[in-house]
Amino acid sequence: MKITTSLRSRALRAGAWAGGGHISGQLLRLVGNLFLTRLLLPEAFGLMATIAALTLTLNLIFDVGSGPVIVQSKRGSDPAFLNTAWTLQIIRGLVIWSISILVALLIAYGQTHGMFKEGSVYDDERLPWLMVATIFSMVLLGFGSVNNKVAERNLDLGKTTAIDLGAQLFSTAAMIAVAAATHSIWALVMGNLLSAGLRCAMSHIYLPGPPPRLRLERNALHELISKGKWVMVSSVLGLIALTGDRLLLSGLFDGTTMGLYSIAFGLASMATSAVGSVFGRIMLPSFSEVVRERPAELPETYRKFQQLTDLVIGLVGSFMFMAAPAIIGVLYDDRYQGAAQIFSMLAVGAIGSRFLVAEQIYVAMGRTALLPASIFPKVLLLLIGLPLGYSIDGLQGALVAIVASSFVQWPIALWFRHQHGLNHWRNDIVLPFAVAAGLSLGWAANALWLVVST
């Protein structure tokens, strides 16, 4: 049975917008990073990596799951439902910023009492001030319109992509200009705030839909909380899975090492961010529509998305693993060459994210309890394995644990596929060929770099 033409055409159009926007955004981020690394010291990126990890931590702790619920719910276009979701979003942003102030005060107290390892990121007296200023961006984003989720629900991503790119372009240019003039880390903070402010303003001006109103409708609130509760639990676990490496490593290494790690992490996450930012925005509304209206089409829909995901992750992840020295050598100066080995190892973990596809079906089917169940083993391995690996072999041992944690959710995904008749050999045939092709291309790129650079 074939996917309906309407869904296919909308998914392809949305994929084109999301894919083009993601590639443009990654290129813009890379270009901006290349300029900024020549204007700022590595320690600036180490500090901001720690703040970014904390921001994501708070973001996930207080994730009520309203975005996925809007995409899935039958009331996803009801003004009362959307106004309730918007009000919750504003409250959430204010709560996150308030807690960040408290965390900053605790860090400042710890610094004055010598509670942190000398020379570590947490011992830097600039950290509390930078944290409070940067995380105010969550307040600005909280006031942004929820019509972006309505557009995602309808697979209409043109205007949302334009808003994201416009805000990123303007804020990147401003960051570079301020960094060139001041050579200060505050240029990065200003860029974050400017980007959030522009996204907020343009979401109200540019996206279609009725203007939002502060409202908490009882039925809408109940649906948002009841459906989003497992998303919230999985987010709490996911914060450790996504940011635990940087939060733990920040207490073990200095700002320079963390700066190298943040650069390697940003490059290695390109494959997974492509799946999350591009395919993820298409998969959930597509799977939700199929589950609601044409459940017999689920195996074919899953096969197409899994094969496409494996092609991207397998090809890019294995290429980065093999070509890491060449990539770092081309993009960065001698101060950053230590990131190559870190980058190579983290690239292996990118392949472990292939079952993000199955996780979208968990949500589309309403089986959101499987989300925390799949994340918990990863969290456990990260919390135990990273300190253990560090005690055995320093940074190298910690990296082994980080990479291994990317693969531990596979058993639950395979079990789920078996339960729903999705364990067909054709669903997995693309991955080994993509990995082989990526390794070959990476080897060729690295060999060419060795010739050019000697």
XYZ file of C-alpha atoms in Angstrom:
454
model
C 0.000 0.000 0.000
C 1.342 3.412 -0.923
C 1.493 6.588 1.095
C -1.163 9.005 -0.125
C -0.073 11.569 -2.655
C -1.207 14.404 -0.382
C 0.975 13.297 2.525
C 3.896 12.470 0.237
C 3.816 15.832 -1.520
C 3.495 17.754 1.740
C 6.282 15.726 3.340
C 8.574 16.276 0.354
C 7.879 19.999 0.337
C 8.412 20.232 4.088
C 11.562 18.137 3.746
C 12.907 20.474 1.106
C 12.335 23.502 3.347
C 13.665 21.792 6.464
C 16.639 20.299 4.632
C 17.551 23.529 2.891
C 17.129 25.472 6.107
C 19.213 23.011 8.097
C 22.061 22.932 5.579
C 22.039 26.711 5.282
C 21.954 27.052 9.046
C 24.847 24.623 9.537
C 26.926 26.421 6.922
C 26.147 29.770 8.487
C 27.035 28.418 11.930
C 30.264 26.960 10.592
C 31.292 30.190 8.860
C 30.472 32.181 11.971
C 32.421 29.735 14.114
C 35.459 30.012 11.853
C 35.476 33.785 12.247
C 34.811 33.679 15.970
C 37.537 31.119 16.732
C 40.020 33.551 15.214
C 38.710 36.447 17.285
C 38.198 34.715 20.645
C 40.224 32.347 22.815
C 39.226 28.654 23.158
C 38.195 29.232 26.780
C 35.310 31.426 25.578
C 33.803 28.441 23.781
C 34.390 26.247 26.827
C 32.421 28.643 29.034
C 29.586 28.966 26.518
C 29.487 25.186 26.026
C 28.889 24.777 29.765
C 26.163 27.442 29.727
C 24.577 25.842 26.658
C 24.543 22.494 28.453
C 22.879 24.068 31.501
C 20.346 25.876 29.297
C 19.447 22.632 27.585
C 19.278 20.934 30.976
C 16.733 23.412 32.318
C 14.911 23.380 29.002
C 14.431 19.628 29.170
C 13.615 19.485 32.891
C 10.667 21.800 32.308
C 9.625 20.366 28.954
C 5.864 19.856 29.249
C 5.732 18.304 25.777
C 3.275 20.865 24.405
C 4.964 20.972 20.990
C 4.520 17.268 20.161
C 1.007 17.331 21.662
C -0.001 20.217 19.371
C 1.295 18.258 16.394
C -0.516 15.054 17.428
C -3.747 16.278 19.051
C -7.085 16.563 17.270
C -7.373 19.980 18.939
C -3.995 21.087 17.577
C -5.537 24.022 15.676
C -8.135 25.042 18.299
C -7.466 28.641 19.523
C -8.363 27.787 23.141
C -5.941 24.867 23.061
C -3.187 26.967 21.487
C -3.674 29.854 23.923
C -3.329 27.437 26.829
C -0.145 26.019 25.315
C 1.227 29.560 24.792
C 0.489 30.536 28.396
C 2.269 27.421 29.661
C 5.204 28.262 27.380
C 5.533 31.754 28.892
C 5.384 30.419 32.458
C 7.986 27.830 31.573
C 10.424 30.431 30.174
C 10.123 32.595 33.295
C 10.635 29.596 35.586
C 13.747 28.493 33.673
C 15.335 31.933 33.919
C 14.486 32.244 37.609
C 16.137 28.917 38.350
C 19.197 29.926 36.317
C 19.599 32.938 38.606
C 19.508 30.629 41.622
C 22.070 28.289 40.030
C 24.324 31.254 39.248
C 24.147 32.382 42.874
C 25.048 28.874 44.062
C 28.026 28.751 41.675
C 29.197 32.171 42.864
C 28.915 30.958 46.460
C 30.907 27.839 45.608
C 33.615 29.924 43.969
C 34.063 32.154 47.002
C 34.373 29.070 49.232
C 36.780 27.132 47.018
C 34.341 24.312 46.238
C 35.442 23.834 42.616
C 38.640 22.470 41.124
C 41.028 25.367 40.538
C 41.207 26.323 36.870
C 38.035 24.430 35.947
C 35.158 26.050 34.076
C 33.042 26.216 37.232
C 35.850 28.142 38.968
C 35.735 30.971 36.393
C 34.272 34.077 38.061
C 32.642 35.172 34.790
C 30.430 32.097 34.606
C 27.529 33.219 36.879
C 27.106 36.572 35.093
C 27.324 34.995 31.661
C 24.802 32.348 32.694
C 22.113 34.763 33.889
C 22.425 36.964 30.806
C 22.476 34.124 28.281
C 19.572 32.128 29.717
C 17.296 35.189 29.582
C 16.901 34.063 25.959
C 14.464 31.409 27.261
C 12.136 34.179 28.448
C 12.191 35.751 24.995
C 11.542 32.408 23.296
C 8.725 31.697 25.758
C 6.802 34.688 24.466
C 7.164 33.439 20.873
C 4.045 32.307 19.001
C 2.965 28.643 19.085
C 1.811 29.003 15.478
C 5.183 27.541 14.519
C 3.950 24.200 15.895
C 0.699 24.546 13.963
C 2.755 25.052 10.810
C 4.808 21.955 11.683
C 1.616 19.970 12.263
C 0.484 20.916 8.762
C 3.942 20.217 7.270
C 4.135 23.880 6.215
C 7.694 24.843 7.120
C 8.502 27.624 4.653
C 7.930 30.629 6.907
C 9.288 29.001 10.065
C 12.482 28.140 8.206
C 12.783 31.707 6.915
C 12.403 33.070 10.450
C 15.086 30.752 11.841
C 17.556 31.554 9.075
C 16.911 35.287 9.212
C 17.456 35.411 12.968
C 20.583 33.279 12.708
C 22.070 35.350 9.895
C 21.505 38.665 11.646
C 22.727 37.463 15.057
C 25.819 35.784 13.575
C 26.811 38.961 11.747
C 26.311 40.973 14.938
C 28.394 38.487 16.977
C 31.289 38.682 14.547
C 31.176 42.491 14.490
C 31.125 42.774 18.292
C 33.818 40.093 18.708
C 36.054 41.898 16.206
C 35.624 45.156 18.094
C 35.903 43.857 21.658
C 37.418 40.328 21.530
C 35.068 39.612 24.427
C 33.005 36.530 25.231
C 30.044 38.874 25.692
C 29.741 38.960 21.904
C 28.485 35.356 22.090
C 25.963 36.270 24.788
C 24.666 39.187 22.760
C 24.236 36.908 19.747
C 22.122 34.441 21.718
C 19.823 37.158 23.030
C 19.483 38.835 19.657
C 18.617 35.539 17.954
C 15.943 34.707 20.552
C 14.438 38.180 20.389
C 14.192 38.131 16.608
C 12.620 34.665 16.596
C 10.044 35.808 19.122
C 9.118 38.991 17.259
C 9.000 37.438 13.794
C 6.897 34.474 14.952
C 4.118 36.932 15.850
C 4.538 39.145 12.807
C 5.204 36.639 10.057
C 3.351 33.412 10.927
C -0.379 33.161 10.079
C -2.900 32.555 12.827
C -4.934 34.440 15.430
C -2.994 36.563 17.940
C -2.358 34.639 21.161
C -4.100 35.364 24.424
C -3.233 34.430 27.997
C -5.587 31.596 28.906
C -5.637 28.310 30.805
C -8.609 26.291 29.575
C -9.234 23.265 31.833
C -9.705 20.606 29.148
C -6.782 21.855 27.088
C -4.579 22.010 30.173
C -5.545 18.447 31.113
C -4.745 17.121 27.642
C -1.434 18.964 27.434
C -0.323 17.679 30.831
C -1.658 14.126 30.539
C -0.194 13.536 27.092
C 3.014 15.380 27.817
C 3.832 13.801 31.184
C 5.916 10.956 29.711
C 7.591 13.414 27.372
C 8.493 15.402 30.481
C 9.908 12.304 32.203
C 11.898 11.381 29.105
C 13.160 14.958 28.872
C 14.415 14.857 32.445
C 16.325 11.683 31.610
C 17.258 13.065 28.216
C 18.907 16.101 29.746
C 21.493 13.804 31.325
C 21.882 11.864 28.105
C 22.320 15.026 26.036
C 24.246 17.294 28.381
C 25.666 14.998 31.039
C 28.924 14.604 29.145
C 29.633 18.344 29.116
C 28.378 18.956 32.643
C 30.536 16.134 34.050
C 33.579 16.949 31.942
C 33.383 20.631 32.932
C 34.251 19.619 36.472
C 37.206 17.515 35.323
C 38.926 19.611 32.649
C 39.922 23.220 32.108
C 38.276 25.690 29.745
C 40.686 24.984 26.880
C 39.979 21.233 26.890
C 36.255 21.920 27.119
C 36.575 24.347 24.217
C 38.155 21.605 22.099
C 35.463 19.161 23.200
C 32.668 21.625 22.370
C 34.040 22.142 18.863
C 34.380 18.385 18.311
C 30.912 17.793 19.762
C 29.356 20.425 17.515
C 30.896 18.889 14.399
C 30.114 15.296 15.397
C 26.487 16.107 16.138
C 25.903 17.288 12.570
C 24.481 13.917 11.520
C 22.136 13.579 14.495
C 21.059 17.209 14.335
C 20.220 16.711 10.661
C 17.890 13.875 11.575
C 16.391 15.756 14.519
C 16.017 19.112 12.785
C 15.027 17.923 9.329
C 13.526 14.444 9.468
C 12.219 14.840 13.023
C 10.045 17.799 12.018
C 8.551 15.722 9.229
C 8.352 12.278 10.819
C 6.112 13.047 13.796
C 3.328 14.811 11.835
C 3.591 12.182 9.077
C 3.478 9.208 11.451
C 0.695 10.836 13.495
C -1.443 11.304 10.401
C -0.807 7.732 9.240
C -1.593 6.248 12.670
C -4.809 8.289 12.942
C -6.120 7.779 9.417
C -4.277 4.963 7.561
C -2.558 2.595 10.043
C -2.024 -0.062 7.350
C 0.506 2.266 5.702
C 2.762 2.405 8.775
C 5.279 -0.314 7.671
C 5.937 1.387 4.342
C 6.100 4.853 5.882
C 8.543 3.606 8.506
C 10.717 1.853 5.918
C 11.131 5.000 3.848
C 12.075 7.161 6.825
C 14.412 4.557 8.346
C 16.270 4.009 5.091
C 16.671 7.745 4.553
C 17.850 8.224 8.131
C 20.377 5.395 7.842
C 21.710 6.831 4.602
C 22.416 10.217 6.190
C 23.666 9.017 9.578
C 25.698 6.114 8.237
C 27.347 8.107 5.477
C 28.078 11.276 7.456
C 29.000 9.574 10.732
C 31.506 7.156 9.197
C 32.951 9.885 6.959
C 33.561 12.132 9.964
C 35.154 9.262 11.881
C 37.717 8.644 9.157
C 38.252 12.225 7.964
C 38.361 13.970 11.368
C 42.047 15.049 11.131
C 41.497 16.515 7.684
C 38.311 18.331 8.688
C 39.876 19.908 11.776
C 43.072 20.696 9.851
C 41.197 22.526 7.112
C 38.784 24.421 9.339
C 40.889 25.430 12.348
C 44.338 26.732 13.187
C 46.989 24.931 15.229
C 45.432 25.855 18.580
C 42.446 23.592 17.834
C 44.130 20.515 16.362
C 43.633 18.608 19.620
C 39.920 18.406 18.758
C 40.555 15.914 15.912
C 40.829 12.773 18.030
C 37.804 13.776 20.128
C 35.845 14.478 16.953
C 36.712 11.096 15.457
C 35.473 9.163 18.475
C 32.275 11.166 18.912
C 31.432 10.600 15.237
C 31.009 6.877 15.965
C 28.239 7.690 18.421
C 26.285 9.491 15.694
C 25.385 6.135 14.147
C 23.751 5.106 17.415
C 20.974 7.659 16.881
C 19.411 5.785 13.942
C 16.407 4.711 16.014
C 15.208 8.270 16.445
C 12.755 7.116 13.782
C 11.203 4.516 16.086
C 10.935 7.099 18.866
C 8.747 9.269 16.640
C 6.359 6.329 16.270
C 6.244 5.917 20.058
C 4.821 9.439 20.274
C 2.539 9.090 17.242
C 0.982 5.937 18.755
C 0.629 7.530 22.160
C 3.126 5.104 23.711
C 5.225 7.890 25.159
C 6.120 5.760 28.194
C 8.638 4.032 25.929
C 10.620 7.270 25.635
C 11.973 7.295 29.208
C 12.338 3.504 29.108
C 14.691 3.806 26.128
C 16.667 6.722 27.548
C 17.232 5.317 31.048
C 19.921 2.766 30.028
C 21.819 5.529 28.245
C 21.685 7.747 31.322
C 22.830 4.908 33.571
C 25.812 4.092 31.364
C 26.770 7.756 31.081
C 26.626 8.417 34.825
C 28.571 5.286 35.722
C 30.740 4.826 32.652
C 32.045 8.359 32.162
C 33.623 8.775 35.638
C 34.848 5.173 35.504
C 36.336 5.654 32.053
C 38.004 8.889 33.168
C 39.535 7.174 36.195
C 40.940 4.412 33.958
C 42.196 6.360 30.950
C 41.423 10.071 31.357
C 39.664 11.812 28.478
C 40.043 8.769 26.221
C 38.229 6.536 28.695
C 35.454 9.091 29.178
C 34.965 9.289 25.405
C 34.554 5.506 25.160
C 31.697 5.671 27.683
C 30.063 8.602 25.863
C 30.138 6.740 22.540
C 28.864 3.465 24.053
C 25.900 5.278 25.622
C 24.623 6.148 22.139
C 23.842 2.509 21.346
C 22.154 1.165 24.481
C 18.593 2.124 23.445
C 18.704 -0.169 20.413
C 17.227 -3.251 22.187
C 13.961 -1.468 23.072
C 13.622 -0.109 19.546
C 14.162 -3.579 18.061
C 11.611 -5.062 20.469
C 9.086 -2.354 19.519
C 9.659 -3.007 15.830
C 9.049 -6.723 16.391
C 5.780 -5.984 18.219
C 4.465 -3.958 15.261
C 5.800 -5.997 12.358
C 8.541 -3.524 11.458
C 11.573 -5.845 11.753
C 11.952 -6.421 8.023
C 15.439 -6.830 6.537
C 14.764 -4.041 4.045
C 14.498 -1.589 6.941
C 18.187 -2.119 7.788
C 19.798 -2.839 4.425
C 20.907 0.750 3.757
C 23.034 1.237 6.886
C 26.022 -1.077 6.124
C 26.357 0.276 2.585
C 26.185 3.866 3.852
C 28.879 3.168 6.477
C 31.157 1.509 3.917
C 30.761 4.433 1.522
C 31.418 6.968 4.281
C 34.569 5.200 5.446
C 35.900 5.084 1.879
C 35.229 8.768 1.266
C 36.717 9.689 4.645
C 39.870 7.685 3.979
C 40.298 9.411 0.613
C 39.752 12.859 2.161
C 42.267 12.202 4.917
C 44.859 10.805 2.493
C 44.491 13.887 0.318
C 44.917 16.148 3.336
C 48.107 14.373 4.388
C 49.547 14.946 0.931
C 48.526 18.605 0.810
C 49.615 19.456 4.351
C 53.109 17.884 4.171
